[in-house]
Amino acid sequence: MSEIIKLSSPSDFESLREKIIKGRDPNRTAVAVCSGPGCLAYASGKVFKRFEEALSAAGLEGEVTLAQTGCHGFCERGPSVVILPDEICYLRVSPEDVNEIVETTLKNGAVVERLLYKGEDGLPIQKESDIPFYKYQQKVVFGDNKRIDPRSIEDYIARGGYTALVKAITTMTPEAVIAEVKDSGLRGRGGGGFPAGAKWEATAKPPADTRYVIVNADEGDPGAYMDRGILEGNPHSVIEGLMIGGYAIGANEGYIYVRQEYPLAIDNVLYALDVLRELGLLGENILGTGFSFDIIVHKGAGAFVSGESSALMSAIEGRVGEPRPKYIRTSISGLRGKPSCLNNVETWANVPLIINKGANWFKSIGTEGSKGTKIFSLVGNVKNTGLVEVPMGMTLRQIIFDIGGGIRDDKEFKAVQTGGPSGGVIPEEMLDLHVDYDELYSAGSMMGSGGMIVMDKDTCMVNVAKYFLEFLSDESCGKCVPCRDGIDQLLEVLRRMTAGTARPDDLDLIEDISVMMKECALCGLGQSAPNPVLSSIKYFKDEYVAHINDKSCPGGVCKALIAYTIDVEKCIGCGKCMKVCPVNAISGDKKKPHKVNNALCVKCDSCYQECPSKVQAVTKIRQADVITAFATSEEAANE
Amino acid sequence: MSDITLKINGTEVTVEAGTMVLDAARKAGAEIPTLCNLEGLEPFGACRLCVVEIVRGGRSRIVASCLYPVENGIDVLTESEKVVRYRRTILELLKARWPLIDKKLLEKYGVPADRMVPRDNFCIMCGICVRHCSERRKENVLGFVGRGIERQVVSYTVRAKKVCPECFDKELSCLRFCPTGVIVNDCATVCPASRDEEAFAKPVRVRDDDNAAAVKKSLGDA
Amino acid sequence: MLGRLAAVDKIIEAHGSDREGLIQILLDIQREFRWLPKEILEHVSKRLDVPINYIYNLTTFYAHFSLVPKGRHSMHVCMGTACHVRGAERLLDRTSQVLGIKPGQTSRDEKFSLDTVNCLGACALGPVMIADDEYLSNPTLEDIRRKADSCE
């Protein structure tokens, strides 16, 4: 901010807002360089620097706005640069491309075709919203990211920011705010999907001198990063939501609990809070309305179980994050024993929209039981990975194939995992499932925070289940027997299966431990821990049976059960596999079929991946068959 | 405090509000096994052996009775089919850690043999010693370290050397309350107070050396 | 040692010597020293009047804390689900090979530490690792070697 004038009334805010909007020309050219976690990793910082230099060299600083914005979503093709107002979308932009963009597009109004997205027909697509990845999305929460510099409150205010807060605290009673949120049908975006309005109401109800509102930004689900995208890209949207919640519930203090792995999110939030305090939008008697509110940021030290509300509150109190028994509701006795309302990042970010546009608008999006949009992190073996926001009720097929572009390397689809370690896998025959809380739940999975991990045919479902149990065995707090020892023993069963030493009744043992855990574990982590195993047994039982009875791994992943061989009919003798083998287990003459020495092979999978996809001579067979093959050849030699 | 009326296995009882279901049920004569529950300590809810089925308005759920306050009109079933089934599996898990667990209990619930992989730590992490030492004695000699399956009970040497000899074998010694006997059996050989070794903290349970080494390492003491 | 404790005191004061701030204080100490030395934890225990068993319970519970010295450069390989299905195990093997240490270990010269994390939140880049502050998306053996060589 150039000069900070403390705002002391709603009309002060209104004149600031008018001033900001008046000073902006909507047709002015702007360069939005994505600085989301994906693009930053692809050196978008350097791209931004180059733009600074190039714009100044071209004398364009006065005419073109340059901004480092939050995540645009299409992380797979990062760094992404969007030229506004025409929304020309350049992907995989390297620092070397910048001069050309400045020269061609900014100076001469033409496009740099080679940096555009190429459609299925091979033709370039100029406008961002025409790219299939974006075309089917409905960006409500995430939409302003490319137009907002997370360090600029003016950008946020210019897009309508803080008008919802002002509307709430000047024209609505707390009860009316709660009623609006309740009416909207907004459900928690972080896990079980509990109705947010009901939670707010329950927290506002019990008599208390102090109440707290809390943002859960501990995003612990492996494979999910949408909260990071929001908090880094548009921190004010979360803060505004939290403030509205504070007003509605009667809290004067809010907490944002962010995992320390997200330093940029922490910095951007702290910066935003400082600006708000200077502006008088945070602190005592905000805009002279009598509403006082402040926000404290707490860093999480790394514990998945902290995502559980009572464990998170313990962590804020500086204690070990062990969950408390559920009968003590945090809405009655939460942080420091006071009524506390905890929602996750995306939930809070929806609140300003609901207040501004109304519950009816919000209800018009989504399905019967799940309103609004949901942001998913579409990752794994899918072509277009990234953050996607879609209306509730879109089918998995639309998300994975229309938006995600299908499976990488055009392999076969096998399953999609949703809901993180508490969720489950969904098979191909259910791709037309309409994604919402209830549909996912009845499919044996759950929404969770919105991770959507796509798996191709080269994935072993037993291995994936084992992966989740390993994760949970490390992340369980270890307090109660069902969770601590139940996960441990389940994991032993799966280790046996993947090692080829499973017992015939192992599926029964899984069943016994799992049903007990679901009802007897102390908190949600333990109760939902068997889900990844149970759901994969439900849909992929044949894979389990193959591991147990046949000692084979249909996905070709479990090292103990597989062996590599080269199909003499297919091998063209290119030698690629031989070169990549770290233990010299492959031999063969040029242009003649190669051979794998199974006694030397360490099953690193390199040859399988290196073999040209048109050839596919390297194949996986059962380890058991190798031994038999050996025996027969030895027998043959003996004869 | 007002009174609460509920049913325990079909029999109506009235108890003071705030009473835990476990206490109400035991008072009514029901037998509920527990390991981590000890009078005088805050309920912990870790062993889950005390699970019971609570029925209200035709809907039932499983709760840990040591941590569930009584409510009007609920029907508590302490030996329902579900409860028996779950307790059996919990006992089976406990037995893997503690092979000397009460045989009568195993028989009563029909616990199958040899399905679980043995985890002979003997300590079942009930936390009675830790809680007793911190909550009641305010001595803080013992503590938990780690999480998940790596969770352990350790004893902090400096404090142990000072405190344990005074407390040892007295009426309020942790030895008396350890349900597995780990502390009783191991105290003489393991208790840092009885050794001269200069270790910062020692695992209470050290049957196998890998375990001891792992704890030392996790505490930066290796 | 005195200098170190003075730095710790400064951190404690910045957080208001409040017991509630314990985790935040420990995070700052971890950042300052790259690990939590015993003397420092004992000092914190005295300053905040928190028993040592409580502090060790915390520091062994949260994954970010380390009770052993860490290398000057940290390499974290992500083990999140998205990375898992795209070959995180193989990336971990490669990194381990380059650095000559196993996950959880620190090299003898205290130059490198190799650790796994359960999710870095950069799932679209999977398999991904973070070398100090730099994200590397599916780096080859050569990429990792180059990065390691560039470290002082």
CSV table of C-alpha atoms in Angstrom, one decimal, chain A residues 129-262:
chain,number,residue,atom,x,y,z
A,129,SER,CA,-10.9,-20.9,-20.7
A,130,ASP,CA,-11.0,-22.8,-24.0
A,131,ILE,CA,-8.4,-25.3,-23.0
A,132,PRO,CA,-10.2,-28.6,-22.0
A,133,PHE,CA,-8.4,-28.6,-18.6
A,134,TYR,CA,-10.1,-25.3,-17.8
A,135,LYS,CA,-13.2,-25.5,-20.0
A,136,TYR,CA,-15.2,-27.9,-17.8
A,137,GLN,CA,-14.2,-26.4,-14.5
A,138,GLN,CA,-16.4,-24.0,-12.6
A,139,LYS,CA,-14.0,-21.7,-10.7
A,140,VAL,CA,-15.8,-20.1,-7.9
A,141,VAL,CA,-13.3,-20.2,-5.0
A,142,PHE,CA,-10.2,-20.5,-7.1
A,143,GLY,CA,-11.3,-18.3,-10.0
A,144,ASP,CA,-9.7,-15.0,-8.9
A,145,ASN,CA,-6.3,-16.5,-8.3
A,146,LYS,CA,-4.8,-15.3,-11.6
A,147,ARG,CA,-6.1,-11.8,-11.1
A,148,ILE,CA,-4.8,-11.4,-7.6
A,149,ASP,CA,-1.3,-10.8,-6.3
A,150,PRO,CA,-1.5,-12.5,-2.8
A,151,ARG,CA,0.5,-9.6,-1.4
A,152,SER,CA,-1.9,-7.0,-2.7
A,153,ILE,CA,-5.0,-6.2,-0.7
A,154,GLU,CA,-6.0,-3.7,-3.4
A,155,ASP,CA,-6.2,-6.6,-5.9
A,156,TYR,CA,-8.5,-8.5,-3.5
A,157,ILE,CA,-10.6,-5.4,-2.8
A,158,ALA,CA,-10.9,-4.6,-6.5
A,159,ARG,CA,-12.4,-8.1,-7.0
A,160,GLY,CA,-15.0,-7.5,-4.3
A,161,GLY,CA,-12.9,-8.5,-1.3
A,162,TYR,CA,-14.1,-7.6,2.2
A,163,THR,CA,-17.5,-6.4,1.0
A,164,ALA,CA,-19.0,-9.6,2.4
A,165,LEU,CA,-17.4,-8.8,5.8
A,166,VAL,CA,-18.7,-5.2,5.7
A,167,LYS,CA,-22.1,-6.4,4.7
A,168,ALA,CA,-22.2,-9.0,7.5
A,169,ILE,CA,-21.0,-6.7,10.3
A,170,THR,CA,-23.0,-3.6,9.2
A,171,THR,CA,-26.3,-5.0,7.9
A,172,MET,CA,-26.7,-8.5,9.3
A,173,THR,CA,-27.2,-9.9,12.8
A,174,PRO,CA,-24.9,-12.8,13.8
A,175,GLU,CA,-28.0,-15.0,13.8
A,176,ALA,CA,-28.8,-13.9,10.2
A,177,VAL,CA,-25.2,-14.8,9.1
A,178,ILE,CA,-25.5,-18.3,10.6
A,179,ALA,CA,-28.9,-18.7,9.0
A,180,GLU,CA,-27.5,-17.8,5.6
A,181,VAL,CA,-24.7,-20.2,5.9
A,182,LYS,CA,-27.0,-22.9,7.2
A,183,ASP,CA,-29.4,-22.3,4.3
A,184,SER,CA,-26.6,-22.5,1.8
A,185,GLY,CA,-26.0,-26.1,2.7
A,186,LEU,CA,-22.2,-25.6,2.9
A,187,ARG,CA,-20.5,-28.7,4.2
A,188,GLY,CA,-17.0,-29.0,5.6
A,189,ARG,CA,-14.5,-29.4,2.8
A,190,GLY,CA,-11.9,-31.1,5.0
A,191,GLY,CA,-13.2,-34.5,5.8
A,192,GLY,CA,-16.5,-35.9,6.8
A,193,GLY,CA,-18.6,-33.1,5.3
A,194,PHE,CA,-20.3,-31.9,8.4
A,195,PRO,CA,-22.8,-29.0,7.7
A,196,ALA,CA,-20.8,-25.8,8.5
A,197,GLY,CA,-23.9,-23.8,9.5
A,198,ALA,CA,-24.9,-26.4,12.1
A,199,LYS,CA,-21.4,-26.4,13.5
A,200,TRP,CA,-21.4,-22.6,13.7
A,201,GLU,CA,-24.8,-22.6,15.5
A,202,ALA,CA,-23.7,-25.2,18.0
A,203,THR,CA,-20.6,-23.1,18.8
A,204,ALA,CA,-22.6,-19.9,19.2
A,205,LYS,CA,-25.1,-21.5,21.5
A,206,PRO,CA,-23.5,-22.5,24.8
A,207,PRO,CA,-23.1,-19.6,27.2
A,208,ALA,CA,-19.4,-18.6,27.3
A,209,ASP,CA,-17.3,-15.4,27.7
A,210,THR,CA,-14.8,-16.5,25.0
A,211,ARG,CA,-15.2,-18.4,21.8
A,212,TYR,CA,-12.7,-19.3,19.1
A,213,VAL,CA,-12.8,-19.8,15.3
A,214,ILE,CA,-10.0,-21.8,13.8
A,215,VAL,CA,-8.8,-22.5,10.2
A,216,ASN,CA,-7.4,-26.0,9.8
A,217,ALA,CA,-4.6,-25.5,7.2
A,218,ASP,CA,-2.7,-28.6,8.4
A,219,GLU,CA,-3.5,-30.3,5.0
A,220,GLY,CA,-2.1,-33.7,5.9
A,221,ASP,CA,-3.8,-36.0,3.3
A,222,PRO,CA,-1.0,-37.2,1.1
A,223,GLY,CA,-1.9,-36.3,-2.4
A,224,ALA,CA,-3.9,-33.2,-1.6
A,225,TYR,CA,-2.6,-29.6,-1.9
A,226,MET,CA,-5.7,-27.5,-2.7
A,227,ASP,CA,-5.6,-25.7,0.7
A,228,ARG,CA,-2.0,-24.7,0.0
A,229,GLY,CA,-3.1,-23.3,-3.4
A,230,ILE,CA,-5.8,-21.2,-1.7
A,231,LEU,CA,-3.8,-20.0,1.2
A,232,GLU,CA,-0.8,-19.1,-0.9
A,233,GLY,CA,-2.7,-17.6,-3.8
A,234,ASN,CA,-5.6,-15.8,-2.1
A,235,PRO,CA,-5.0,-15.6,1.7
A,236,HIS,CA,-7.5,-12.8,2.1
A,237,SER,CA,-10.4,-15.0,1.0
A,238,VAL,CA,-9.8,-17.3,4.0
A,239,ILE,CA,-9.2,-14.5,6.4
A,240,GLU,CA,-12.4,-12.8,5.4
A,241,GLY,CA,-14.3,-16.0,5.8
A,242,LEU,CA,-12.9,-16.5,9.2
A,243,MET,CA,-13.7,-13.0,10.3
A,244,ILE,CA,-17.3,-13.5,9.2
A,245,GLY,CA,-17.4,-16.7,11.1
A,246,GLY,CA,-16.0,-15.0,14.2
A,247,TYR,CA,-18.7,-12.3,14.0
A,248,ALA,CA,-21.5,-14.9,13.5
A,249,ILE,CA,-20.3,-17.1,16.3
A,250,GLY,CA,-19.3,-14.4,18.8
A,251,ALA,CA,-15.6,-15.0,18.7
A,252,ASN,CA,-13.0,-12.2,18.9
A,253,GLU,CA,-10.0,-14.4,18.3
A,254,GLY,CA,-9.2,-16.6,15.4
A,255,TYR,CA,-6.4,-19.1,14.7
A,256,ILE,CA,-4.9,-20.2,11.5
A,257,TYR,CA,-3.0,-23.5,12.0
A,258,VAL,CA,-0.7,-24.0,9.0
A,259,ARG,CA,1.8,-26.8,8.6
A,260,GLN,CA,5.3,-25.5,8.6
A,261,GLU,CA,6.0,-27.3,5.3
A,262,TYR,CA,4.1,-24.4,3.7
